[in-house]
PDB file of C-alpha atoms and ligand atoms in Angstrom:
ATOM      1  CA  MET A   1       5.966-137.937 -58.983  1.00  0.00           C
ATOM      2  CA  GLN A   2       2.255-137.729 -58.245  1.00  0.00           C
ATOM      3  CA  SER A   3       0.036-139.989 -60.339  1.00  0.00           C
ATOM      4  CA  ILE A   4      -2.957-138.699 -62.202  1.00  0.00           C
ATOM      5  CA  VAL A   5      -5.346-140.731 -60.077  1.00  0.00           C
ATOM      6  CA  ASP A   6      -3.874-139.416 -56.809  1.00  0.00           C
ATOM      7  CA  ALA A   7      -4.189-135.867 -58.154  1.00  0.00           C
ATOM      8  CA  MET A   8      -7.840-136.424 -58.996  1.00  0.00           C
ATOM      9  CA  TYR A   9      -8.505-137.565 -55.434  1.00  0.00           C
ATOM     10  CA  LYS A  10      -7.055-134.413 -53.946  1.00  0.00           C
ATOM     11  CA  ASN A  11     -10.205-132.317 -53.861  1.00  0.00           C
ATOM     12  CA  ARG A  12      -8.869-129.801 -56.356  1.00  0.00           C
ATOM     13  CA  THR A  13     -10.400-129.409 -59.789  1.00  0.00           C
ATOM     14  CA  LEU A  14      -7.703-130.192 -62.330  1.00  0.00           C
ATOM     15  CA  VAL A  15      -7.411-128.043 -65.453  1.00  0.00           C
ATOM     16  CA  PHE A  16      -6.614-129.794 -68.752  1.00  0.00           C
ATOM     17  CA  GLY A  17      -5.751-127.866 -71.905  1.00  0.00           C
ATOM     18  CA  HIS A  18      -8.149-129.147 -74.588  1.00  0.00           C
ATOM     19  CA  ARG A  19      -5.983-130.022 -77.594  1.00  0.00           C
ATOM     20  CA  GLY A  20      -3.448-127.879 -75.688  1.00  0.00           C
ATOM     21  CA  ALA A  21      -4.094-124.196 -75.044  1.00  0.00           C
ATOM     22  CA  SER A  22      -5.992-124.342 -78.319  1.00  0.00           C
ATOM     23  CA  ALA A  23      -7.588-120.903 -78.078  1.00  0.00           C
ATOM     24  CA  TYR A  24      -4.132-119.404 -78.561  1.00  0.00           C
ATOM     25  CA  ALA A  25      -2.119-121.875 -80.658  1.00  0.00           C
ATOM     26  CA  PRO A  26      -2.982-124.476 -83.306  1.00  0.00           C
ATOM     27  CA  MET A  27      -4.801-127.390 -81.704  1.00  0.00           C
ATOM     28  CA  ASN A  28      -2.953-130.632 -81.032  1.00  0.00           C
ATOM     29  CA  THR A  29       0.521-129.236 -81.723  1.00  0.00           C
ATOM     30  CA  ILE A  30       3.597-128.980 -79.498  1.00  0.00           C
ATOM     31  CA  PRO A  31       3.296-125.155 -79.216  1.00  0.00           C
ATOM     32  CA  ALA A  32      -0.283-125.574 -77.936  1.00  0.00           C
ATOM     33  CA  TYR A  33       0.847-128.118 -75.317  1.00  0.00           C
ATOM     34  CA  GLU A  34       3.886-126.054 -74.313  1.00  0.00           C
ATOM     35  CA  LEU A  35       1.655-123.038 -73.831  1.00  0.00           C
ATOM     36  CA  ALA A  36      -0.799-125.015 -71.682  1.00  0.00           C
ATOM     37  CA  ALA A  37       2.098-126.138 -69.484  1.00  0.00           C
ATOM     38  CA  GLU A  38       3.465-122.573 -69.289  1.00  0.00           C
ATOM     39  CA  GLN A  39       0.035-121.277 -68.282  1.00  0.00           C
ATOM     40  CA  GLY A  40       0.075-123.723 -65.382  1.00  0.00           C
ATOM     41  CA  ALA A  41      -2.390-126.336 -66.609  1.00  0.00           C
ATOM     42  CA  ASP A  42      -2.338-129.566 -64.623  1.00  0.00           C
ATOM     43  CA  GLY A  43      -2.815-131.572 -67.785  1.00  0.00           C
ATOM     44  CA  ILE A  44      -3.439-131.567 -71.493  1.00  0.00           C
ATOM     45  CA  GLU A  45      -5.915-133.426 -73.663  1.00  0.00           C
ATOM     46  CA  LEU A  46      -4.973-134.725 -77.092  1.00  0.00           C
ATOM     47  CA  ASP A  47      -6.559-136.789 -79.878  1.00  0.00           C
ATOM     48  CA  VAL A  48      -4.682-139.769 -81.271  1.00  0.00           C
ATOM     49  CA  HIS A  49      -4.948-141.840 -84.452  1.00  0.00           C
ATOM     50  CA  ARG A  50      -2.867-144.655 -85.930  1.00  0.00           C
ATOM     51  CA  SER A  51      -1.026-143.774 -89.120  1.00  0.00           C
ATOM     52  CA  LYS A  52      -0.994-146.253 -91.988  1.00  0.00           C
ATOM     53  CA  ASP A  53       2.460-147.438 -90.917  1.00  0.00           C
ATOM     54  CA  GLY A  54       1.617-147.846 -87.250  1.00  0.00           C
ATOM     55  CA  HIS A  55       2.564-144.598 -85.508  1.00  0.00           C
ATOM     56  CA  ALA A  56       0.489-142.759 -82.895  1.00  0.00           C
ATOM     57  CA  VAL A  57      -0.177-139.392 -84.523  1.00  0.00           C
ATOM     58  CA  ILE A  58      -1.884-136.456 -82.849  1.00  0.00           C
ATOM     59  CA  VAL A  59      -4.651-134.768 -84.822  1.00  0.00           C
ATOM     60  CA  HIS A  60      -8.319-134.237 -84.064  1.00  0.00           C
ATOM     61  CA  ASP A  61     -10.248-135.226 -87.161  1.00  0.00           C
ATOM     62  CA  PHE A  62     -10.172-138.505 -89.050  1.00  0.00           C
ATOM     63  CA  THR A  63      -8.867-136.499 -92.003  1.00  0.00           C
ATOM     64  CA  VAL A  64      -6.130-133.877 -92.133  1.00  0.00           C
ATOM     65  CA  ASP A  65      -8.246-131.500 -94.214  1.00  0.00           C
ATOM     66  CA  HIS A  66      -9.267-128.952 -91.572  1.00  0.00           C
ATOM     67  CA  THR A  67      -6.030-128.408 -89.686  1.00  0.00           C
ATOM     68  CA  THR A  68      -3.284-128.913 -92.276  1.00  0.00           C
ATOM     69  CA  ASP A  69      -2.481-127.935 -95.849  1.00  0.00           C
ATOM     70  CA  GLY A  70      -3.141-131.521 -96.996  1.00  0.00           C
ATOM     71  CA  SER A  71      -6.144-133.746 -97.488  1.00  0.00           C
ATOM     72  CA  GLY A  72      -7.063-137.354 -96.874  1.00  0.00           C
ATOM     73  CA  ARG A  73      -7.621-139.802 -94.074  1.00  0.00           C
ATOM     74  CA  VAL A  74      -5.019-139.984 -91.312  1.00  0.00           C
ATOM     75  CA  ASP A  75      -5.096-143.788 -91.279  1.00  0.00           C
ATOM     76  CA  ALA A  76      -4.355-143.869 -95.015  1.00  0.00           C
ATOM     77  CA  MET A  77      -1.135-141.850 -94.691  1.00  0.00           C
ATOM     78  CA  THR A  78       2.318-142.809 -93.440  1.00  0.00           C
ATOM     79  CA  LEU A  79       4.076-140.870 -90.721  1.00  0.00           C
ATOM     80  CA  ALA A  80       6.390-139.378 -93.342  1.00  0.00           C
ATOM     81  CA  GLU A  81       3.397-138.202 -95.361  1.00  0.00           C
ATOM     82  CA  LEU A  82       1.754-136.731 -92.268  1.00  0.00           C
ATOM     83  CA  LYS A  83       4.987-135.043 -91.185  1.00  0.00           C
ATOM     84  CA  ALA A  84       5.243-133.326 -94.565  1.00  0.00           C
ATOM     85  CA  LEU A  85       2.093-131.309 -93.783  1.00  0.00           C
ATOM     86  CA  ASP A  86       1.926-127.794 -92.365  1.00  0.00           C
ATOM     87  CA  ALA A  87      -0.319-128.007 -89.290  1.00  0.00           C
ATOM     88  CA  GLY A  88       0.092-124.409 -88.153  1.00  0.00           C
ATOM     89  CA  SER A  89      -0.598-121.958 -90.984  1.00  0.00           C
ATOM     90  CA  TRP A  90      -4.375-122.465 -90.826  1.00  0.00           C
ATOM     91  CA  PHE A  91      -4.253-120.924 -87.359  1.00  0.00           C
ATOM     92  CA  GLY A  92      -1.848-118.086 -88.037  1.00  0.00           C
ATOM     93  CA  GLU A  93       1.216-117.094 -90.039  1.00  0.00           C
ATOM     94  CA  SER A  94       3.414-117.203 -86.930  1.00  0.00           C
ATOM     95  CA  PHE A  95       2.755-120.962 -86.649  1.00  0.00           C
ATOM     96  CA  LYS A  96       3.705-121.718 -90.245  1.00  0.00           C
ATOM     97  CA  ASN A  97       5.383-125.120 -90.721  1.00  0.00           C
ATOM     98  CA  ILE A  98       4.453-126.533 -87.317  1.00  0.00           C
ATOM     99  CA  ARG A  99       4.204-130.309 -87.744  1.00  0.00           C
ATOM    100  CA  LEU A 100       1.688-132.858 -86.482  1.00  0.00           C
ATOM    101  CA  PRO A 101       3.326-134.434 -83.431  1.00  0.00           C
ATOM    102  CA  THR A 102       3.491-138.079 -82.476  1.00  0.00           C
ATOM    103  CA  LEU A 103       2.342-139.185 -79.034  1.00  0.00           C
ATOM    104  CA  GLY A 104       5.961-139.915 -78.127  1.00  0.00           C
ATOM    105  CA  GLU A 105       7.024-136.405 -79.085  1.00  0.00           C
ATOM    106  CA  VAL A 106       4.322-134.922 -76.863  1.00  0.00           C
ATOM    107  CA  PHE A 107       5.412-137.079 -73.933  1.00  0.00           C
ATOM    108  CA  GLU A 108       9.002-135.946 -74.474  1.00  0.00           C
ATOM    109  CA  ALA A 109       8.016-132.272 -74.706  1.00  0.00           C
ATOM    110  CA  VAL A 110       5.640-131.940 -71.755  1.00  0.00           C
ATOM    111  CA  GLY A 111       5.030-135.373 -70.231  1.00  0.00           C
ATOM    112  CA  GLN A 112       6.980-134.642 -67.057  1.00  0.00           C
ATOM    113  CA  ARG A 113       5.244-131.296 -66.524  1.00  0.00           C
ATOM    114  CA  VAL A 114       1.592-132.122 -67.168  1.00  0.00           C
ATOM    115  CA  PHE A 115      -0.723-135.106 -67.007  1.00  0.00           C
ATOM    116  CA  VAL A 116      -1.908-136.315 -70.394  1.00  0.00           C
ATOM    117  CA  ASN A 117      -5.494-137.202 -71.254  1.00  0.00           C
ATOM    118  CA  VAL A 118      -5.022-139.382 -74.330  1.00  0.00           C
ATOM    119  CA  GLU A 119      -8.243-139.493 -76.319  1.00  0.00           C
ATOM    120  CA  ILE A 120      -8.315-142.426 -78.721  1.00  0.00           C
ATOM    121  CA  LYS A 121     -10.278-141.580 -81.847  1.00  0.00           C
ATOM    122  CA  SER A 122     -11.998-144.715 -83.094  1.00  0.00           C
ATOM    123  CA  GLU A 123     -15.298-144.812 -84.912  1.00  0.00           C
ATOM    124  CA  SER A 124     -15.725-148.480 -85.762  1.00  0.00           C
ATOM    125  CA  LEU A 125     -16.558-151.777 -84.097  1.00  0.00           C
ATOM    126  CA  THR A 126     -13.268-153.227 -85.234  1.00  0.00           C
ATOM    127  CA  THR A 127      -9.818-151.780 -84.707  1.00  0.00           C
ATOM    128  CA  ASP A 128      -6.929-150.669 -86.887  1.00  0.00           C
ATOM    129  CA  GLY A 129      -4.649-151.380 -83.926  1.00  0.00           C
ATOM    130  CA  VAL A 130      -4.628-147.847 -82.504  1.00  0.00           C
ATOM    131  CA  GLU A 131      -5.045-149.128 -78.930  1.00  0.00           C
ATOM    132  CA  GLN A 132      -1.925-151.298 -79.166  1.00  0.00           C
ATOM    133  CA  VAL A 133       0.111-148.468 -80.659  1.00  0.00           C
ATOM    134  CA  VAL A 134      -0.996-146.039 -77.931  1.00  0.00           C
ATOM    135  CA  ALA A 135      -0.264-148.611 -75.211  1.00  0.00           C
ATOM    136  CA  ASP A 136       3.199-149.274 -76.623  1.00  0.00           C
ATOM    137  CA  VAL A 137       4.098-145.566 -76.613  1.00  0.00           C
ATOM    138  CA  ILE A 138       2.784-145.080 -73.058  1.00  0.00           C
ATOM    139  CA  ALA A 139       4.789-148.062 -71.833  1.00  0.00           C
ATOM    140  CA  HIS A 140       7.917-147.041 -73.754  1.00  0.00           C
ATOM    141  CA  HIS A 141       7.850-143.596 -72.110  1.00  0.00           C
ATOM    142  CA  HIS A 142       6.884-144.982 -68.673  1.00  0.00           C
ATOM    143  CA  MET A 143       3.826-142.759 -68.627  1.00  0.00           C
ATOM    144  CA  GLN A 144       1.379-145.241 -67.052  1.00  0.00           C
ATOM    145  CA  GLN A 145       1.001-143.104 -63.909  1.00  0.00           C
ATOM    146  CA  ARG A 146       0.767-139.828 -65.824  1.00  0.00           C
ATOM    147  CA  VAL A 147      -2.008-140.549 -68.319  1.00  0.00           C
ATOM    148  CA  ILE A 148      -5.699-141.244 -68.508  1.00  0.00           C
ATOM    149  CA  VAL A 149      -6.962-142.827 -71.717  1.00  0.00           C
ATOM    150  CA  SER A 150     -10.381-141.665 -72.886  1.00  0.00           C
ATOM    151  CA  SER A 151     -12.657-142.421 -75.815  1.00  0.00           C
ATOM    152  CA  PHE A 152     -16.210-142.073 -77.066  1.00  0.00           C
ATOM    153  CA  ASN A 153     -15.872-145.692 -78.234  1.00  0.00           C
ATOM    154  CA  PRO A 154     -16.408-148.206 -75.397  1.00  0.00           C
ATOM    155  CA  LEU A 155     -14.867-150.938 -77.534  1.00  0.00           C
ATOM    156  CA  ALA A 156     -11.642-148.958 -77.903  1.00  0.00           C
ATOM    157  CA  LEU A 157     -11.520-148.538 -74.118  1.00  0.00           C
ATOM    158  CA  GLN A 158     -12.156-152.252 -73.667  1.00  0.00           C
ATOM    159  CA  ARG A 159      -9.366-153.135 -76.077  1.00  0.00           C
ATOM    160  CA  PHE A 160      -6.956-150.698 -74.430  1.00  0.00           C
ATOM    161  CA  ARG A 161      -7.743-152.048 -70.955  1.00  0.00           C
ATOM    162  CA  GLY A 162      -6.947-155.522 -72.177  1.00  0.00           C
ATOM    163  CA  ILE A 163      -3.447-154.360 -73.107  1.00  0.00           C
ATOM    164  CA  LEU A 164      -2.524-152.009 -70.225  1.00  0.00           C
ATOM    165  CA  PRO A 165      -4.979-152.770 -67.402  1.00  0.00           C
ATOM    166  CA  ASP A 166      -3.341-150.467 -64.832  1.00  0.00           C
ATOM    167  CA  VAL A 167      -3.887-147.260 -66.803  1.00  0.00           C
ATOM    168  CA  PRO A 168      -7.053-145.352 -65.792  1.00  0.00           C
ATOM    169  CA  ILE A 169      -9.704-144.946 -68.459  1.00  0.00           C
ATOM    170  CA  GLY A 170     -12.434-142.358 -68.966  1.00  0.00           C
ATOM    171  CA  PHE A 171     -15.638-142.791 -70.938  1.00  0.00           C
ATOM    172  CA  LEU A 172     -16.524-139.790 -73.113  1.00  0.00           C
ATOM    173  CA  TYR A 173     -20.094-139.005 -74.082  1.00  0.00           C
ATOM    174  CA  ALA A 174     -22.376-136.229 -75.199  1.00  0.00           C
ATOM    175  CA  PRO A 175     -26.128-135.859 -75.659  1.00  0.00           C
ATOM    176  CA  ASN A 176     -27.782-136.901 -78.913  1.00  0.00           C
ATOM    177  CA  MET A 177     -24.991-139.035 -80.318  1.00  0.00           C
ATOM    178  CA  PRO A 178     -25.791-141.087 -83.440  1.00  0.00           C
ATOM    179  CA  VAL A 179     -24.985-144.334 -81.599  1.00  0.00           C
ATOM    180  CA  ASP A 180     -26.177-144.988 -78.034  1.00  0.00           C
ATOM    181  CA  ILE A 181     -22.713-145.434 -76.625  1.00  0.00           C
ATOM    182  CA  GLN A 182     -23.966-145.326 -73.040  1.00  0.00           C
ATOM    183  CA  ALA A 183     -26.098-148.403 -73.761  1.00  0.00           C
ATOM    184  CA  LEU A 184     -23.096-150.065 -75.384  1.00  0.00           C
ATOM    185  CA  MET A 185     -20.966-149.270 -72.335  1.00  0.00           C
ATOM    186  CA  ARG A 186     -23.586-150.792 -70.037  1.00  0.00           C
ATOM    187  CA  GLN A 187     -23.814-153.829 -72.262  1.00  0.00           C
ATOM    188  CA  ILE A 188     -20.097-154.593 -72.246  1.00  0.00           C
ATOM    189  CA  GLY A 189     -19.897-153.859 -68.502  1.00  0.00           C
ATOM    190  CA  LEU A 190     -16.407-152.400 -68.677  1.00  0.00           C
ATOM    191  CA  PRO A 191     -15.200-151.089 -65.308  1.00  0.00           C
ATOM    192  CA  HIS A 192     -13.759-147.588 -65.674  1.00  0.00           C
ATOM    193  CA  GLU A 193     -12.397-144.935 -63.384  1.00  0.00           C
ATOM    194  CA  ALA A 194     -13.776-141.771 -64.929  1.00  0.00           C
ATOM    195  CA  ARG A 195     -16.694-140.332 -66.838  1.00  0.00           C
ATOM    196  CA  HIS A 196     -16.052-137.554 -69.343  1.00  0.00           C
ATOM    197  CA  PRO A 197     -19.438-136.024 -70.188  1.00  0.00           C
ATOM    198  CA  TYR A 198     -20.113-132.851 -72.137  1.00  0.00           C
ATOM    199  CA  HIS A 199     -20.391-130.174 -69.442  1.00  0.00           C
ATOM    200  CA  GLY A 200     -24.021-129.333 -70.241  1.00  0.00           C
ATOM    201  CA  MET A 201     -24.993-132.786 -68.948  1.00  0.00           C
ATOM    202  CA  ILE A 202     -23.723-132.028 -65.445  1.00  0.00           C
ATOM    203  CA  ASP A 203     -25.912-130.925 -62.561  1.00  0.00           C
ATOM    204  CA  SER A 204     -26.134-131.909 -58.901  1.00  0.00           C
ATOM    205  CA  ALA A 205     -28.176-135.039 -59.674  1.00  0.00           C
ATOM    206  CA  TYR A 206     -25.597-136.156 -62.223  1.00  0.00           C
ATOM    207  CA  MET A 207     -22.756-135.626 -59.766  1.00  0.00           C
ATOM    208  CA  ALA A 208     -24.608-137.479 -56.991  1.00  0.00           C
ATOM    209  CA  TRP A 209     -25.052-140.411 -59.359  1.00  0.00           C
ATOM    210  CA  ALA A 210     -21.446-140.351 -60.614  1.00  0.00           C
ATOM    211  CA  LYS A 211     -19.959-140.127 -57.139  1.00  0.00           C
ATOM    212  CA  GLY A 212     -22.296-142.871 -55.957  1.00  0.00           C
ATOM    213  CA  GLU A 213     -20.897-145.063 -58.721  1.00  0.00           C
ATOM    214  CA  GLY A 214     -17.357-144.130 -57.712  1.00  0.00           C
ATOM    215  CA  TYR A 215     -16.471-142.275 -60.910  1.00  0.00           C
ATOM    216  CA  ARG A 216     -14.113-139.329 -61.251  1.00  0.00           C
ATOM    217  CA  VAL A 217     -15.737-136.739 -63.532  1.00  0.00           C
ATOM    218  CA  ASN A 218     -13.747-134.762 -66.109  1.00  0.00           C
ATOM    219  CA  THR A 219     -15.785-132.519 -68.383  1.00  0.00           C
ATOM    220  CA  TRP A 220     -15.394-130.568 -71.597  1.00  0.00           C
ATOM    221  CA  THR A 221     -15.173-128.075 -73.199  1.00  0.00           C
ATOM    222  CA  VAL A 222     -15.447-125.324 -70.617  1.00  0.00           C
ATOM    223  CA  ASN A 223     -14.237-121.854 -71.559  1.00  0.00           C
ATOM    224  CA  ASP A 224     -16.651-119.767 -69.476  1.00  0.00           C
ATOM    225  CA  PRO A 225     -15.216-118.892 -66.049  1.00  0.00           C
ATOM    226  CA  ILE A 226     -18.643-118.694 -64.422  1.00  0.00           C
ATOM    227  CA  ARG A 227     -19.529-122.200 -65.594  1.00  0.00           C
ATOM    228  CA  ALA A 228     -16.129-123.441 -64.424  1.00  0.00           C
ATOM    229  CA  VAL A 229     -16.798-122.229 -60.890  1.00  0.00           C
ATOM    230  CA  GLU A 230     -20.265-123.849 -60.944  1.00  0.00           C
ATOM    231  CA  LEU A 231     -18.758-127.152 -62.053  1.00  0.00           C
ATOM    232  CA  ARG A 232     -16.056-126.997 -59.422  1.00  0.00           C
ATOM    233  CA  ASP A 233     -18.664-126.317 -56.751  1.00  0.00           C
ATOM    234  CA  LEU A 234     -20.662-129.305 -57.987  1.00  0.00           C
ATOM    235  CA  GLY A 235     -17.607-131.463 -57.324  1.00  0.00           C
ATOM    236  CA  VAL A 236     -16.235-131.997 -60.833  1.00  0.00           C
ATOM    237  CA  ASP A 237     -12.702-133.447 -60.762  1.00  0.00           C
ATOM    238  CA  GLY A 238     -11.347-132.062 -64.017  1.00  0.00           C
ATOM    239  CA  ILE A 239     -12.166-129.304 -66.491  1.00  0.00           C
ATOM    240  CA  ILE A 240     -11.005-129.616 -70.075  1.00  0.00           C
ATOM    241  CA  THR A 241     -10.637-126.168 -71.625  1.00  0.00           C
ATOM    242  CA  ASP A 242      -9.237-124.319 -74.617  1.00  0.00           C
ATOM    243  CA  LYS A 243      -8.189-121.538 -72.204  1.00  0.00           C
ATOM    244  CA  PRO A 244      -6.230-122.914 -69.247  1.00  0.00           C
ATOM    245  CA  ASP A 245      -5.212-119.394 -68.193  1.00  0.00           C
ATOM    246  CA  VAL A 246      -8.831-118.226 -67.888  1.00  0.00           C
ATOM    247  CA  MET A 247      -9.881-121.357 -65.999  1.00  0.00           C
ATOM    248  CA  LEU A 248      -6.959-121.194 -63.577  1.00  0.00           C
ATOM    249  CA  LYS A 249      -7.735-117.579 -62.807  1.00  0.00           C
ATOM    250  CA  ALA A 250     -11.401-118.378 -62.217  1.00  0.00           C
ATOM    251  CA  LEU A 251     -10.786-121.442 -60.079  1.00  0.00           C
ATOM    252  CA  ARG A 252      -7.648-120.492 -58.185  1.00  0.00           C
ATOM    253  CA  GLY A 253      -7.144-116.796 -58.775  1.00  0.00           C
ATOM    254  CA  ALA A 254      -3.855-117.713 -60.463  1.00  0.00           C
TER     255      ALA A 254
HETATM  256  O1  G3P D 301     -11.848-135.125 -74.436  1.00  0.00           O
HETATM  257  C1  G3P D 301     -12.825-134.147 -74.530  1.00  0.00           C
HETATM  258  C2  G3P D 301     -13.068-133.685 -75.923  1.00  0.00           C
HETATM  259  O2  G3P D 301     -11.839-133.584 -76.574  1.00  0.00           O
HETATM  260  C3  G3P D 301     -13.989-134.587 -76.696  1.00  0.00           C
HETATM  261  O3  G3P D 301     -14.382-134.082 -77.922  1.00  0.00           O
HETATM  262  O4  G3P D 301     -14.255-133.664 -80.318  1.00  0.00           O
HETATM  263  O5  G3P D 301     -12.986-132.218 -78.779  1.00  0.00           O
HETATM  264  O6  G3P D 301     -12.263-134.558 -79.191  1.00  0.00           O
HETATM  265  P1  G3P D 301     -13.416-133.612 -79.097  1.00  0.00           P
HETATM  266 MG1   MG D 302     -10.613-134.715 -77.845  1.00  0.00          MG
END
């Protein structure tokens, strides 16, 4: 099976479903990932946290308030407590009772059909152990060649690399962030395979710099087909989108 790094070297812009095909199904749920795979996405992106009892749970925010019928911090709840929540009704009645998935459940559902961009959510200088939990699940499912691990937190990437050094990592960033994470990344000097900037930061000068540094470039969140074609023509390696179907049509006529 082709590895994610080989695929990114193949001169074809990969399409990743952002939180799944999240324009059409509740973000970060199995139906959203299944739909992305059915639409023909090359990969999916997901957001991972560590539950209180040490499981890798997929949800975007640090709390469950916005995308479930519960409230509270993800890292303060056990897997059983998180699994009791309805993570679909907020999006639509037809998704009622969809559960928050674990990383292992996502790998089992779609891991052999799509690459997986595992975004570690971590907002502190110290760790709750999320990197170890994510690494353990990747290794358990033999997904080392099928994933890229990304984060806005350079320290999380550094910790993950220390555990599973052969897995590619991508550094996420956006303009005007409260902490200068680019300076932090320079300071720690962590080698990484990919840059994951907000798409508005990309132009030809950016791409010349990134390619000169040897980085793959995966960008988010692109839902406009015209912008997708521009980014492809600039040499972007991967587009992370809520609408894989629209991007695939724009980029490949599929
Ligand atoms: O990985 C790209 C994108 O997911 C980063 O931002 O907030 O959607 O997780 P966010
Ligand atoms: Mg994300």
